[in-house]
mmCIF file with all atom_site columns, C-alpha atoms in Angstrom:
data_model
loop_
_atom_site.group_PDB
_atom_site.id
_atom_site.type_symbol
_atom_site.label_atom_id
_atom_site.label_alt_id
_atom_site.label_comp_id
_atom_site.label_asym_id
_atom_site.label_entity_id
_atom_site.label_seq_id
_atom_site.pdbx_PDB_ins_code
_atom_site.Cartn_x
_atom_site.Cartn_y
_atom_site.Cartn_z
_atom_site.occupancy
_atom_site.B_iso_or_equiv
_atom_site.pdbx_formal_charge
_atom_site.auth_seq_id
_atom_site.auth_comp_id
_atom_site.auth_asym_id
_atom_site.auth_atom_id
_atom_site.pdbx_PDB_model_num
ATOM 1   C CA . UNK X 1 1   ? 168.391 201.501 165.801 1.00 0.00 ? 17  UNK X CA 1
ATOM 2   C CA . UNK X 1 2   ? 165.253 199.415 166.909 1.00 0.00 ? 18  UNK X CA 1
ATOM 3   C CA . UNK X 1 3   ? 165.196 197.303 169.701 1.00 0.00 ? 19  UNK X CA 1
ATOM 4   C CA . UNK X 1 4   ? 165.520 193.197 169.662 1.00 0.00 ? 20  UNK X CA 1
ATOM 5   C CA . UNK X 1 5   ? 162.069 193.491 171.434 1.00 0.00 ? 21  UNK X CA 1
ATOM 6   C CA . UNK X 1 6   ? 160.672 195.845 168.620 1.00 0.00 ? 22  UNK X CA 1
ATOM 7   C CA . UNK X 1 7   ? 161.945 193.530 165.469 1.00 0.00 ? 23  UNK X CA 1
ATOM 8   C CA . UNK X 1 8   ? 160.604 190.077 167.050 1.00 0.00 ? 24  UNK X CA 1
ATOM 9   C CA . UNK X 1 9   ? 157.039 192.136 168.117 1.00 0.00 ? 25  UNK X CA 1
ATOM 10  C CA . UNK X 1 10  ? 155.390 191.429 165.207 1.00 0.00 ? 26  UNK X CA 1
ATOM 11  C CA . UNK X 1 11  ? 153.939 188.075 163.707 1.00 0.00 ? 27  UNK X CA 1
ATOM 12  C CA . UNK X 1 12  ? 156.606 185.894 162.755 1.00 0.00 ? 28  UNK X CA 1
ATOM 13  C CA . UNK X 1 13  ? 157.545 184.404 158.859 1.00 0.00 ? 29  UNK X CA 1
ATOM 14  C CA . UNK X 1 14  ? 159.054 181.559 160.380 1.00 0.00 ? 30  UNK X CA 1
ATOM 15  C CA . UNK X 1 15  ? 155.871 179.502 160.594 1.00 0.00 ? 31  UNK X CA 1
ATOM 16  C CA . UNK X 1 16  ? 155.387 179.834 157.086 1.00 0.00 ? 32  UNK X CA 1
ATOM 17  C CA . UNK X 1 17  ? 159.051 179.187 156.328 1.00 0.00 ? 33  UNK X CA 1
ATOM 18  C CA . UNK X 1 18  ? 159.048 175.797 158.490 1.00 0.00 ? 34  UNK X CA 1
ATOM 19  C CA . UNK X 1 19  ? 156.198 174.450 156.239 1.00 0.00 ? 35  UNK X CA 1
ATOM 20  C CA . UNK X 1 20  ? 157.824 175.074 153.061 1.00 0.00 ? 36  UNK X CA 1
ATOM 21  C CA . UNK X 1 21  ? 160.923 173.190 154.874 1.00 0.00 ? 37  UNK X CA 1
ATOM 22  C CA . UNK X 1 22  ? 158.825 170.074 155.431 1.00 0.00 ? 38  UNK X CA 1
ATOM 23  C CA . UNK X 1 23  ? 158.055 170.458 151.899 1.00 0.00 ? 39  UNK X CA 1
ATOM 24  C CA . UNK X 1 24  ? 161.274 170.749 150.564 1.00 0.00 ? 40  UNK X CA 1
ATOM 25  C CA . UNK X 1 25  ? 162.337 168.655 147.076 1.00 0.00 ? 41  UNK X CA 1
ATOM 26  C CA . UNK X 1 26  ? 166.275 169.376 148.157 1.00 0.00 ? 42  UNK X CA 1
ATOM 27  C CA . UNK X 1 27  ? 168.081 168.383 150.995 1.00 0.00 ? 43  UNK X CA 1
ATOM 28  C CA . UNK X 1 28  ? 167.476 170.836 153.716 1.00 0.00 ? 44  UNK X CA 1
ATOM 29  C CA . UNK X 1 29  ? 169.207 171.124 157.446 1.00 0.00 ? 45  UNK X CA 1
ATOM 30  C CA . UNK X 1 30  ? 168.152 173.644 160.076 1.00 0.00 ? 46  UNK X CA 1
ATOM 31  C CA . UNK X 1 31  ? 171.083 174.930 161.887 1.00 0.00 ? 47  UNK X CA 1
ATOM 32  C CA . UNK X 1 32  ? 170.727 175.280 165.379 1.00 0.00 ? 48  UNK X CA 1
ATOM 33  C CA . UNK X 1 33  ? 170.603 178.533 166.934 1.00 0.00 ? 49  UNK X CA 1
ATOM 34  C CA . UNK X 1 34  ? 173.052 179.693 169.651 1.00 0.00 ? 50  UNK X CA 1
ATOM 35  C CA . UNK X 1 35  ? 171.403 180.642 172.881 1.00 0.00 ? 51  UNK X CA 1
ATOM 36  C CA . UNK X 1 36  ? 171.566 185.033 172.616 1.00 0.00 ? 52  UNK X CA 1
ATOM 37  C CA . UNK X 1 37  ? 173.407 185.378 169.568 1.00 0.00 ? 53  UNK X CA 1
ATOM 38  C CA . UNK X 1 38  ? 170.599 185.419 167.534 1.00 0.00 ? 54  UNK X CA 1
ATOM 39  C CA . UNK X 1 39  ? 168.787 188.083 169.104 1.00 0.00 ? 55  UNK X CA 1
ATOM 40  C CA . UNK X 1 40  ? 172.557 189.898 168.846 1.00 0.00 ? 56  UNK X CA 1
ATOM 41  C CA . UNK X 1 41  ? 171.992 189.113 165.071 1.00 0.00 ? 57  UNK X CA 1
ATOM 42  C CA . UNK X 1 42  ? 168.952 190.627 164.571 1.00 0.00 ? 58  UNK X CA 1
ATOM 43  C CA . UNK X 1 43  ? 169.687 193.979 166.111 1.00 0.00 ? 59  UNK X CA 1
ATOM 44  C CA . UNK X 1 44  ? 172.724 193.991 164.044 1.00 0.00 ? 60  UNK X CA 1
ATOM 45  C CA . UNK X 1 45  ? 170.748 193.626 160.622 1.00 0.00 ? 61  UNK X CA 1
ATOM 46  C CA . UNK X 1 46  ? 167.993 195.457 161.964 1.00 0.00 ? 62  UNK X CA 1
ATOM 47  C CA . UNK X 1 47  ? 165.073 193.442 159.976 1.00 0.00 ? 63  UNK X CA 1
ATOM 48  C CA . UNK X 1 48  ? 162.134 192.410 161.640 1.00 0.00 ? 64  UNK X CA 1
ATOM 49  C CA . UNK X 1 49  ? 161.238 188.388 162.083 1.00 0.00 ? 65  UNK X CA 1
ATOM 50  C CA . UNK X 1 50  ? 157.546 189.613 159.685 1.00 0.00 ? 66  UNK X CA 1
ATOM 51  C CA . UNK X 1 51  ? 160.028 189.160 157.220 1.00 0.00 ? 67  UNK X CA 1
ATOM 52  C CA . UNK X 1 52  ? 161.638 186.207 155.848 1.00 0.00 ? 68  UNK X CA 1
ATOM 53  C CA . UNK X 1 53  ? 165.167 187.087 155.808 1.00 0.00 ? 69  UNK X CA 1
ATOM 54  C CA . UNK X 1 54  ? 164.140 188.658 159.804 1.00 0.00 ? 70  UNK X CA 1
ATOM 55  C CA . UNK X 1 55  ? 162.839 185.087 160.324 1.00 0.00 ? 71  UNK X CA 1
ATOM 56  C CA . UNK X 1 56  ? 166.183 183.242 158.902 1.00 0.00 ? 72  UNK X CA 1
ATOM 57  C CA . UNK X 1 57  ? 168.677 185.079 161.029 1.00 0.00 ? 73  UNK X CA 1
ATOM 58  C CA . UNK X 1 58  ? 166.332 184.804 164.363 1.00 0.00 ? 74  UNK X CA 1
ATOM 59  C CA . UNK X 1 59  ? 165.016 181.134 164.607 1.00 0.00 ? 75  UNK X CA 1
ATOM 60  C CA . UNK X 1 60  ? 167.808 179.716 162.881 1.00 0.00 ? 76  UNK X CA 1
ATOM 61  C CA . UNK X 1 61  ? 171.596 179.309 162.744 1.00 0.00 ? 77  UNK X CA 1
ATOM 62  C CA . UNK X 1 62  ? 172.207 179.031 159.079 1.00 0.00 ? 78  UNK X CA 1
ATOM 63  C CA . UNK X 1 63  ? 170.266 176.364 156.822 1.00 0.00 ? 79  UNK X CA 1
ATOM 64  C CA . UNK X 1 64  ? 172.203 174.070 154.998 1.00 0.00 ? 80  UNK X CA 1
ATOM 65  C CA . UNK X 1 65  ? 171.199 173.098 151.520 1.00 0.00 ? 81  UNK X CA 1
ATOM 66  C CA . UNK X 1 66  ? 172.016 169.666 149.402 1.00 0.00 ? 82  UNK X CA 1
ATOM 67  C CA . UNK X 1 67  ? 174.254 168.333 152.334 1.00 0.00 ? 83  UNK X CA 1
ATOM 68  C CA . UNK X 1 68  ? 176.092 172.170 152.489 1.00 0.00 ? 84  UNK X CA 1
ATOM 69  C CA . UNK X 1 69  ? 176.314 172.763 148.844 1.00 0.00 ? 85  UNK X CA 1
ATOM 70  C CA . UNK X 1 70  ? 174.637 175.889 149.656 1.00 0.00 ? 86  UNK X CA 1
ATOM 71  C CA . UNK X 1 71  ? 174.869 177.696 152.824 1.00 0.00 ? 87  UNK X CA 1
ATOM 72  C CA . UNK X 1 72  ? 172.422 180.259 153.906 1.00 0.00 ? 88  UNK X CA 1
ATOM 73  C CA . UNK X 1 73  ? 173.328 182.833 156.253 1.00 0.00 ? 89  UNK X CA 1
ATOM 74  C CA . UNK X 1 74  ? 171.611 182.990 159.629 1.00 0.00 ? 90  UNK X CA 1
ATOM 75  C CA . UNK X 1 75  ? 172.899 183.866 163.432 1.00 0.00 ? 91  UNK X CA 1
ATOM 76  C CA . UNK X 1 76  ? 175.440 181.428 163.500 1.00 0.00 ? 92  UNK X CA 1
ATOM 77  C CA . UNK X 1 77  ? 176.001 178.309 164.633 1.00 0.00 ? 93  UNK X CA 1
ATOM 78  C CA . UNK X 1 78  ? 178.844 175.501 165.611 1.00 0.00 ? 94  UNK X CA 1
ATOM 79  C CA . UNK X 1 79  ? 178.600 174.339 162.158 1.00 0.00 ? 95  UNK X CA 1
ATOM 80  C CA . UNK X 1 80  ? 178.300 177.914 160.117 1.00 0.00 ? 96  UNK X CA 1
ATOM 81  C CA . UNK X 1 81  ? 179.893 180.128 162.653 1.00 0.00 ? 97  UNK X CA 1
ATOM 82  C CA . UNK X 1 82  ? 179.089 183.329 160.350 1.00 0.00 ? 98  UNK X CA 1
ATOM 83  C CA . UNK X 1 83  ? 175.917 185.452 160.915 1.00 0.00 ? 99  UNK X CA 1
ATOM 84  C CA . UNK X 1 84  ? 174.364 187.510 158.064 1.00 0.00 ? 100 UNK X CA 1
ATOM 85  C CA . UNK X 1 85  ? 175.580 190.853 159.481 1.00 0.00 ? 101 UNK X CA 1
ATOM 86  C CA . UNK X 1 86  ? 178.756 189.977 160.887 1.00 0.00 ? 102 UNK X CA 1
ATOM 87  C CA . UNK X 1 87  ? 180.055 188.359 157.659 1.00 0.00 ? 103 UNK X CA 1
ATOM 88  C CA . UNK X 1 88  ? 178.654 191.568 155.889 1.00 0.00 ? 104 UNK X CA 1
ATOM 89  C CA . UNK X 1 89  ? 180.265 193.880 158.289 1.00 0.00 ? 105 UNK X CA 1
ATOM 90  C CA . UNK X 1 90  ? 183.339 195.362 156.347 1.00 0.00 ? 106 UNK X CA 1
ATOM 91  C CA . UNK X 1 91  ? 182.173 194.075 153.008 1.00 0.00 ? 107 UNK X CA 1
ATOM 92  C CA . UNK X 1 92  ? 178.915 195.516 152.540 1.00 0.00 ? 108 UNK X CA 1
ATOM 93  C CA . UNK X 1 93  ? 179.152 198.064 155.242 1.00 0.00 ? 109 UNK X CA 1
ATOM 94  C CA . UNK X 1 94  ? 181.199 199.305 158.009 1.00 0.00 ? 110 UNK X CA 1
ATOM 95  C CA . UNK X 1 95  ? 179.183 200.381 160.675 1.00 0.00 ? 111 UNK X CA 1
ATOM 96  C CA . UNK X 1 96  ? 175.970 198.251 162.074 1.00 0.00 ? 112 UNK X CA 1
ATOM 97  C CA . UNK X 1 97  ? 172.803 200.204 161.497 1.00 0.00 ? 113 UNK X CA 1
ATOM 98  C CA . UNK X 1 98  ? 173.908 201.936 157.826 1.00 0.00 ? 114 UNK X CA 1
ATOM 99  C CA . UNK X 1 99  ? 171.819 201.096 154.507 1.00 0.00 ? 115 UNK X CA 1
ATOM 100 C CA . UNK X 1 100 ? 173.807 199.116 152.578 1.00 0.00 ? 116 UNK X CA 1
ATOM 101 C CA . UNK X 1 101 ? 174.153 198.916 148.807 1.00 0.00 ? 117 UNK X CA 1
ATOM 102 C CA . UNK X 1 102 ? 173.850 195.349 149.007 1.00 0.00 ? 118 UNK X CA 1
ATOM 103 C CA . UNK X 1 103 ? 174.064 192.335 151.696 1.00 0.00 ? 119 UNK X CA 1
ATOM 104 C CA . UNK X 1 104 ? 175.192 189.401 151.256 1.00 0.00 ? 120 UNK X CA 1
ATOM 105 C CA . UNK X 1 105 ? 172.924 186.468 152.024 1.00 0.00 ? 121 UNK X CA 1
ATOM 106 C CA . UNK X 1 106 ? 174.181 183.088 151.150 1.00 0.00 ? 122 UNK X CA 1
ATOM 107 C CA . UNK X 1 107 ? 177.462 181.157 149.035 1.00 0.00 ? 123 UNK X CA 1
ATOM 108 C CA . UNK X 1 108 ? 178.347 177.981 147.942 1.00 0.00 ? 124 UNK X CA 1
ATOM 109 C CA . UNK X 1 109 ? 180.952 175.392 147.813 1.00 0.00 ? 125 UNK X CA 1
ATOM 110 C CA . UNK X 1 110 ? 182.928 176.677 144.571 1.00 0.00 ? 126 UNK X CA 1
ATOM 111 C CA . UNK X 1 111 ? 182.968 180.178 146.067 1.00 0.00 ? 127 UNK X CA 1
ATOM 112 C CA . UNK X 1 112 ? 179.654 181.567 144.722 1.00 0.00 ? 128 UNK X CA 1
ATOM 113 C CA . UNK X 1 113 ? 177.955 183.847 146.482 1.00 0.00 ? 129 UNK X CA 1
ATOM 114 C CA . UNK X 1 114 ? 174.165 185.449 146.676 1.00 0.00 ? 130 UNK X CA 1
ATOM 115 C CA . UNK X 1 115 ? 173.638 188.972 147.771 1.00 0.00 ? 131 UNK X CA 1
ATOM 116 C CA . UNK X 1 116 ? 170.159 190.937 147.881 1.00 0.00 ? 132 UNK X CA 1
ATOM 117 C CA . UNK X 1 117 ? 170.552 194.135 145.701 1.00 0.00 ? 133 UNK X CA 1
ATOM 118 C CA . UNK X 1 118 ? 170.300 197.320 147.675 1.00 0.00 ? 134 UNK X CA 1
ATOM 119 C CA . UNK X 1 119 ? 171.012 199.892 144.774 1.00 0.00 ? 135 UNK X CA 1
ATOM 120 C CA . UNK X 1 120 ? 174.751 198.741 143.922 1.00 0.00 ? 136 UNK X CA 1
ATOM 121 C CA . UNK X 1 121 ? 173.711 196.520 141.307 1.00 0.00 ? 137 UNK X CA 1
ATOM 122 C CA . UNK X 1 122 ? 170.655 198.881 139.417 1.00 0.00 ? 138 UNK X CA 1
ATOM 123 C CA . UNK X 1 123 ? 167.150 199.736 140.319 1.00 0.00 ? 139 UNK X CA 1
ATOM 124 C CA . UNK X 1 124 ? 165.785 196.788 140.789 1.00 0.00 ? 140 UNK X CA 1
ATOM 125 C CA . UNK X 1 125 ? 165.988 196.680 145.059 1.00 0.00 ? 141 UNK X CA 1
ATOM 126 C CA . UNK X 1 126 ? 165.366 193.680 147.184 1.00 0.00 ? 142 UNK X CA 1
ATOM 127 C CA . UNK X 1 127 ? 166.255 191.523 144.189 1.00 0.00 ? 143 UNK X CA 1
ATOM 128 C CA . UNK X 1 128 ? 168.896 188.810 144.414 1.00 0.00 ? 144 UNK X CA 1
ATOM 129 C CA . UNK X 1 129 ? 172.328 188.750 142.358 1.00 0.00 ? 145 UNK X CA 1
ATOM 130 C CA . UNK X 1 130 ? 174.803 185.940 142.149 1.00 0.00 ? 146 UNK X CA 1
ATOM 131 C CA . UNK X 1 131 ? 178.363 186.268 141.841 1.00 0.00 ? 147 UNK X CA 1
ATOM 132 C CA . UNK X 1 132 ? 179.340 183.642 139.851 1.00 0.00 ? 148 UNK X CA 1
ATOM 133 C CA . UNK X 1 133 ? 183.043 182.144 140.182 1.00 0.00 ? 149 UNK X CA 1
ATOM 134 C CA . UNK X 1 134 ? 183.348 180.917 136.218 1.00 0.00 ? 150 UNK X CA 1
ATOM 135 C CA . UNK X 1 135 ? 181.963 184.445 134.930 1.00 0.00 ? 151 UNK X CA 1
ATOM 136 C CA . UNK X 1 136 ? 183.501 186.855 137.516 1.00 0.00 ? 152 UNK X CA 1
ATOM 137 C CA . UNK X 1 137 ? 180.487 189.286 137.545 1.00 0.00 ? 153 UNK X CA 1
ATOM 138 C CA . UNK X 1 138 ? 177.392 189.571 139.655 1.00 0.00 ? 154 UNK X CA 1
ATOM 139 C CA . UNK X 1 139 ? 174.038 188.329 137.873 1.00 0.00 ? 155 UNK X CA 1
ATOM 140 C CA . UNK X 1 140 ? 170.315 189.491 138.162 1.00 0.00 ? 156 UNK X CA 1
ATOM 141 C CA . UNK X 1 141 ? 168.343 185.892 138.964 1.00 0.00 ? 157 UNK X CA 1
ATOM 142 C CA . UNK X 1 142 ? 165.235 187.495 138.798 1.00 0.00 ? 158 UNK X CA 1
ATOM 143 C CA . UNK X 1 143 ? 163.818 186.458 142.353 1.00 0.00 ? 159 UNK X CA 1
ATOM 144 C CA . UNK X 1 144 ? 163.554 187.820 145.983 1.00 0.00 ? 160 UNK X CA 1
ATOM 145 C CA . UNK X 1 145 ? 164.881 186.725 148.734 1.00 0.00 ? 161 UNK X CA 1
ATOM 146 C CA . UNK X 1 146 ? 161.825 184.403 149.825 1.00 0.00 ? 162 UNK X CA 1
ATOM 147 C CA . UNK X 1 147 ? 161.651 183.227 145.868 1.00 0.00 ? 163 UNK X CA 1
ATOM 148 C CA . UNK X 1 148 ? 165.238 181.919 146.469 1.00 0.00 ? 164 UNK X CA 1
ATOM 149 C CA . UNK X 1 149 ? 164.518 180.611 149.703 1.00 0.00 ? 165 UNK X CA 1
ATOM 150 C CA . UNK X 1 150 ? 161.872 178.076 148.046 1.00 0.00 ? 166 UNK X CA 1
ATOM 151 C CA . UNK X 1 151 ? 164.333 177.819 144.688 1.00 0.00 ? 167 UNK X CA 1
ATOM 152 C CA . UNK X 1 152 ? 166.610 176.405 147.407 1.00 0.00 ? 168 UNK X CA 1
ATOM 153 C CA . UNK X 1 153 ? 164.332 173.824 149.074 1.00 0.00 ? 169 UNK X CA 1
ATOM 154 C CA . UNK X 1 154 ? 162.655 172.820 145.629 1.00 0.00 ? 170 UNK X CA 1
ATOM 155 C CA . UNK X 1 155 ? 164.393 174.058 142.692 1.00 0.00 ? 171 UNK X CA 1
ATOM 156 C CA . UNK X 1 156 ? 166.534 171.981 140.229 1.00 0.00 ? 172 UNK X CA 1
ATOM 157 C CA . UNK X 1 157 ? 170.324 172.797 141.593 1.00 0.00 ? 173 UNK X CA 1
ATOM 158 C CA . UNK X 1 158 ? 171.357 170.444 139.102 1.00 0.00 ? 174 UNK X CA 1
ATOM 159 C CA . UNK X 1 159 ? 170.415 172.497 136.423 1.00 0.00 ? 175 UNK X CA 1
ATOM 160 C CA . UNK X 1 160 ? 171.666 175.553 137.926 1.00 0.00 ? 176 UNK X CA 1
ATOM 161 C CA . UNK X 1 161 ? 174.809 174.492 138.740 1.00 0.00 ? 177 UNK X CA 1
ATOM 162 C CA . UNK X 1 162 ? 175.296 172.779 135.374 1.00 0.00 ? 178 UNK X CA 1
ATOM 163 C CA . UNK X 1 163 ? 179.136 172.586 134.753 1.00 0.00 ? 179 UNK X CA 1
ATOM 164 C CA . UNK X 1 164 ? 180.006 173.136 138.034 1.00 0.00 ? 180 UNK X CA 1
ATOM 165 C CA . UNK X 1 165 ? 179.779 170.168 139.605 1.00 0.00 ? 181 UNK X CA 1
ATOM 166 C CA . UNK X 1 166 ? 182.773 167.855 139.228 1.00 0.00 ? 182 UNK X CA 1
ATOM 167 C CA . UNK X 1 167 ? 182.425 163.807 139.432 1.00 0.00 ? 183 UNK X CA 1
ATOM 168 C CA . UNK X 1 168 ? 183.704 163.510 143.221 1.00 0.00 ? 184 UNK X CA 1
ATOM 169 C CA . UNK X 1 169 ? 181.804 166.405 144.390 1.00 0.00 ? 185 UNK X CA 1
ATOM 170 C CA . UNK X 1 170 ? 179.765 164.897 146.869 1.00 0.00 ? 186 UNK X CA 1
ATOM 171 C CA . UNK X 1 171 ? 182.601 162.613 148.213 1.00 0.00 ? 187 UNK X CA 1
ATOM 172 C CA . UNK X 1 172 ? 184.543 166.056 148.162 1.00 0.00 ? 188 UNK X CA 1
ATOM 173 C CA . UNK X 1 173 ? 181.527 168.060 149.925 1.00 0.00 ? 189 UNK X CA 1
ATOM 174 C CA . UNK X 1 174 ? 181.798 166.128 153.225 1.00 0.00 ? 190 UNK X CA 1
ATOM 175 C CA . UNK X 1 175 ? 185.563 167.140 154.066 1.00 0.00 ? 191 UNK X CA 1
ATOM 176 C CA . UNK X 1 176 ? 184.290 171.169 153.654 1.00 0.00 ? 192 UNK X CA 1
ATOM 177 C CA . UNK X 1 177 ? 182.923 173.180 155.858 1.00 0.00 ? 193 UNK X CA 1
ATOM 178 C CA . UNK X 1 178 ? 180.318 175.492 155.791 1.00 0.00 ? 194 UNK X CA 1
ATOM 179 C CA . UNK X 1 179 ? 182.999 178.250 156.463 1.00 0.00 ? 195 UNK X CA 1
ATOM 180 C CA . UNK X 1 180 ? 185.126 176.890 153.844 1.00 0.00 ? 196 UNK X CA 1
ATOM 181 C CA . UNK X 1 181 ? 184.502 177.082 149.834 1.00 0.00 ? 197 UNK X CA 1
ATOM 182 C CA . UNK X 1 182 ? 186.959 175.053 147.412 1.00 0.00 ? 198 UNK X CA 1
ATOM 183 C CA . UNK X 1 183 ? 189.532 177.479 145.368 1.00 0.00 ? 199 UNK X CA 1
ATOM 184 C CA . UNK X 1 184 ? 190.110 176.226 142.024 1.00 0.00 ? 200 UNK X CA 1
ATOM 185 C CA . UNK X 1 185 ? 193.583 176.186 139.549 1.00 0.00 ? 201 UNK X CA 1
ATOM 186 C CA . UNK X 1 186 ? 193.369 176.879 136.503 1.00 0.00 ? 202 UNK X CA 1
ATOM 187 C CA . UNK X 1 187 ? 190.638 179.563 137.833 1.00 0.00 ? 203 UNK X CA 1
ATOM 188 C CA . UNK X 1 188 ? 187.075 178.922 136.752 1.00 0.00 ? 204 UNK X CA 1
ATOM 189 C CA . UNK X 1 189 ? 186.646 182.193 135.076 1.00 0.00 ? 205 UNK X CA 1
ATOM 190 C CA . UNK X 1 190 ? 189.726 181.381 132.770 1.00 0.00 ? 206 UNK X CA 1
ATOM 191 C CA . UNK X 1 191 ? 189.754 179.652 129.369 1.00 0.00 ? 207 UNK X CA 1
ATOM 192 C CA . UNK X 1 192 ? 192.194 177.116 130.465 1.00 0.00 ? 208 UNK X CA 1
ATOM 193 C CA . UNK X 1 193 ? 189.564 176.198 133.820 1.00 0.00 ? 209 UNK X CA 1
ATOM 194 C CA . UNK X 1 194 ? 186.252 176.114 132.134 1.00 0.00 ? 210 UNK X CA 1
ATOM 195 C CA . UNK X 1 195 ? 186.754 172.099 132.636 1.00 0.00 ? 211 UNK X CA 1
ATOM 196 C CA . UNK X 1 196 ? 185.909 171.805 136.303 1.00 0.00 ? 212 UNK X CA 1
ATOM 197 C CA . UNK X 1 197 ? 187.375 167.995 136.381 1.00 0.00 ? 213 UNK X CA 1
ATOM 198 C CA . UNK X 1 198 ? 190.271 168.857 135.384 1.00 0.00 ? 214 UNK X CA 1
ATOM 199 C CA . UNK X 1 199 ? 191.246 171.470 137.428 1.00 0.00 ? 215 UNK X CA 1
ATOM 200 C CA . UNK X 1 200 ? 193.298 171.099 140.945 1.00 0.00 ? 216 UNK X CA 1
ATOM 201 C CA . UNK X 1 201 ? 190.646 171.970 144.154 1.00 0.00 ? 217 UNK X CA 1
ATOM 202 C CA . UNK X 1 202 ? 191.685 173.287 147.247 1.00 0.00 ? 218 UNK X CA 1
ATOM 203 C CA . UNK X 1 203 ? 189.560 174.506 150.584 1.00 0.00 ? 219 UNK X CA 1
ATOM 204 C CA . UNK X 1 204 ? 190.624 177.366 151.892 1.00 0.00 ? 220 UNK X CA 1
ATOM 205 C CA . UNK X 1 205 ? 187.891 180.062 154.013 1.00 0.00 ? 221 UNK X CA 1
ATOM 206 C CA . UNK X 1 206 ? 185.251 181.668 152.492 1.00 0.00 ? 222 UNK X CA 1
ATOM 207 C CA . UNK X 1 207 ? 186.124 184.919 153.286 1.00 0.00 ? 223 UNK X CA 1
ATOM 208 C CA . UNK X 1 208 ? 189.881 184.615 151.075 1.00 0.00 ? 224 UNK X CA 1
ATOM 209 C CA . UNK X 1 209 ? 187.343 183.149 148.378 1.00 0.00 ? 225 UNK X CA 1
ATOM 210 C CA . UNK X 1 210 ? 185.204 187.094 148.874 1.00 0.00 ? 226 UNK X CA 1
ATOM 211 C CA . UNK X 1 211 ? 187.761 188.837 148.767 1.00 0.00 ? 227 UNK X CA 1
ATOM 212 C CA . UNK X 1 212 ? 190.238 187.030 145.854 1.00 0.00 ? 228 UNK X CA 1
ATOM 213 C CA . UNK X 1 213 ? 186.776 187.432 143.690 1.00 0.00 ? 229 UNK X CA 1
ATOM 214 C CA . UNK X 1 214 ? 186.001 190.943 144.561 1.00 0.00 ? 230 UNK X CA 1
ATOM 215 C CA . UNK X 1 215 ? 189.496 191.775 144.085 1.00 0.00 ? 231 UNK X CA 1
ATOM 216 C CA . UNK X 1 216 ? 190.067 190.020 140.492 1.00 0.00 ? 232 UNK X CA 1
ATOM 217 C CA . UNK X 1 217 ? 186.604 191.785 139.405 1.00 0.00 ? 233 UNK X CA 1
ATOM 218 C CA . UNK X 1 218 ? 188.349 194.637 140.294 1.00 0.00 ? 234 UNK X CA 1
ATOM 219 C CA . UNK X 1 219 ? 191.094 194.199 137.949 1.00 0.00 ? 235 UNK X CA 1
ATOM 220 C CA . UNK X 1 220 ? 189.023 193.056 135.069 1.00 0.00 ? 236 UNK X CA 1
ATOM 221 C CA . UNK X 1 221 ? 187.234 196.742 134.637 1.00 0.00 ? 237 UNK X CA 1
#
């Protein structure tokens, strides 16, 4: 495995990152970094800061999108205590330093989550699928990592989250946090839950949320 010193050697993404921020159409919070534990991060994922994802997990603690809707994983911090390869570590792969098939990047508040595709999910590598709570199944969005990074600063989440957005959801939003994603009864993906308004919400962590997804996709095939 590379050295911390040899991943943060080369010129840095973050600059270019940090302007887009200022630019941003969406809501978007920085997360503060923790003081070692996000050069611990990057030596776990082993990506360099040259690249954006490198650049997230080092100068960052998470970011925070459209007041925690979304929450993108970084090092960690007091507000998103997970880091991209710790909350990865069993689920993606077991051992820090192995390829893995996929990694999971990101989630949101109704238990969504974002992973970059590292063979498990087709040819097309280094492009980003979204496991989507109402369908059950992981879909190709068609971007990169640093094409979602800017669809989450300046792209219509309105749109995208069309259906899936309840009336209260913003009153709900500040009571969750970024560790937390809501479970929903009648299930989304179910006939009987496709109307989000009506169904009951609960918060419960987002790892249950994972693995009761993973698990029920499981079942399904």
């Amino acid at each position: 495995m590379r050295s911390t010193g040899e991943l943060t050697a080369d010129t840095s993404a973050w600059p270019l990152l940090r302007q887009e921020i200022t630019e941003a159409k969406n809501k978007v919070e920085i997360l503060p970094v923790i003081a070692g534990q996000n050069k611990e991060a990057i030596y776990q994922a082993q990506v360099t800061t040259h690249s954006f994802m490198g650049a997230v997990i080092y100068f960052t603690g998470g970011i925070l999108i459209d007041n925690g809707w979304i929450r993108i994983l970084g090092s960690g911090s007091a507000r998103l205590k997970r880091s991209l390869p710790g909350f990865n570590k069993g689920k993606s792969f077991n051992e820090y330093g192995e390829r893995p098939p996929f990694l999971l990047i990101a989630d949101d508040a109704i238990g969504g989550f974002f992973a970059i595709n590292g063979g498990e999910f087709g040819q097309d590598l280094g492009q980003i699928y979204y496991l989507a709570p109402d369908r059950l199944a992981w879909e190709a969005l068609h971007v990169t990592y640093q094409q979602f990074l800017s669809f989450c600063f300046a792209g219509d989440l309105t749109k995208f989250y069309n259906g899936l957005r309840w009336i209260t959801w913003q009153e709900d939003l500040k009571n969750l946090s970024a560790d937390q994603g809501f479970n929903f009864y009648p299930f989304l993906w179910t006939e009987e839950g496709k109307d989000i308004n009506k169904d009951s919400r609960s918060m419960v962590p987002i790892e249950e949320l994972y693995i009761f997804l993973t698990e029920n996709m499981k079942q399904r095939k």
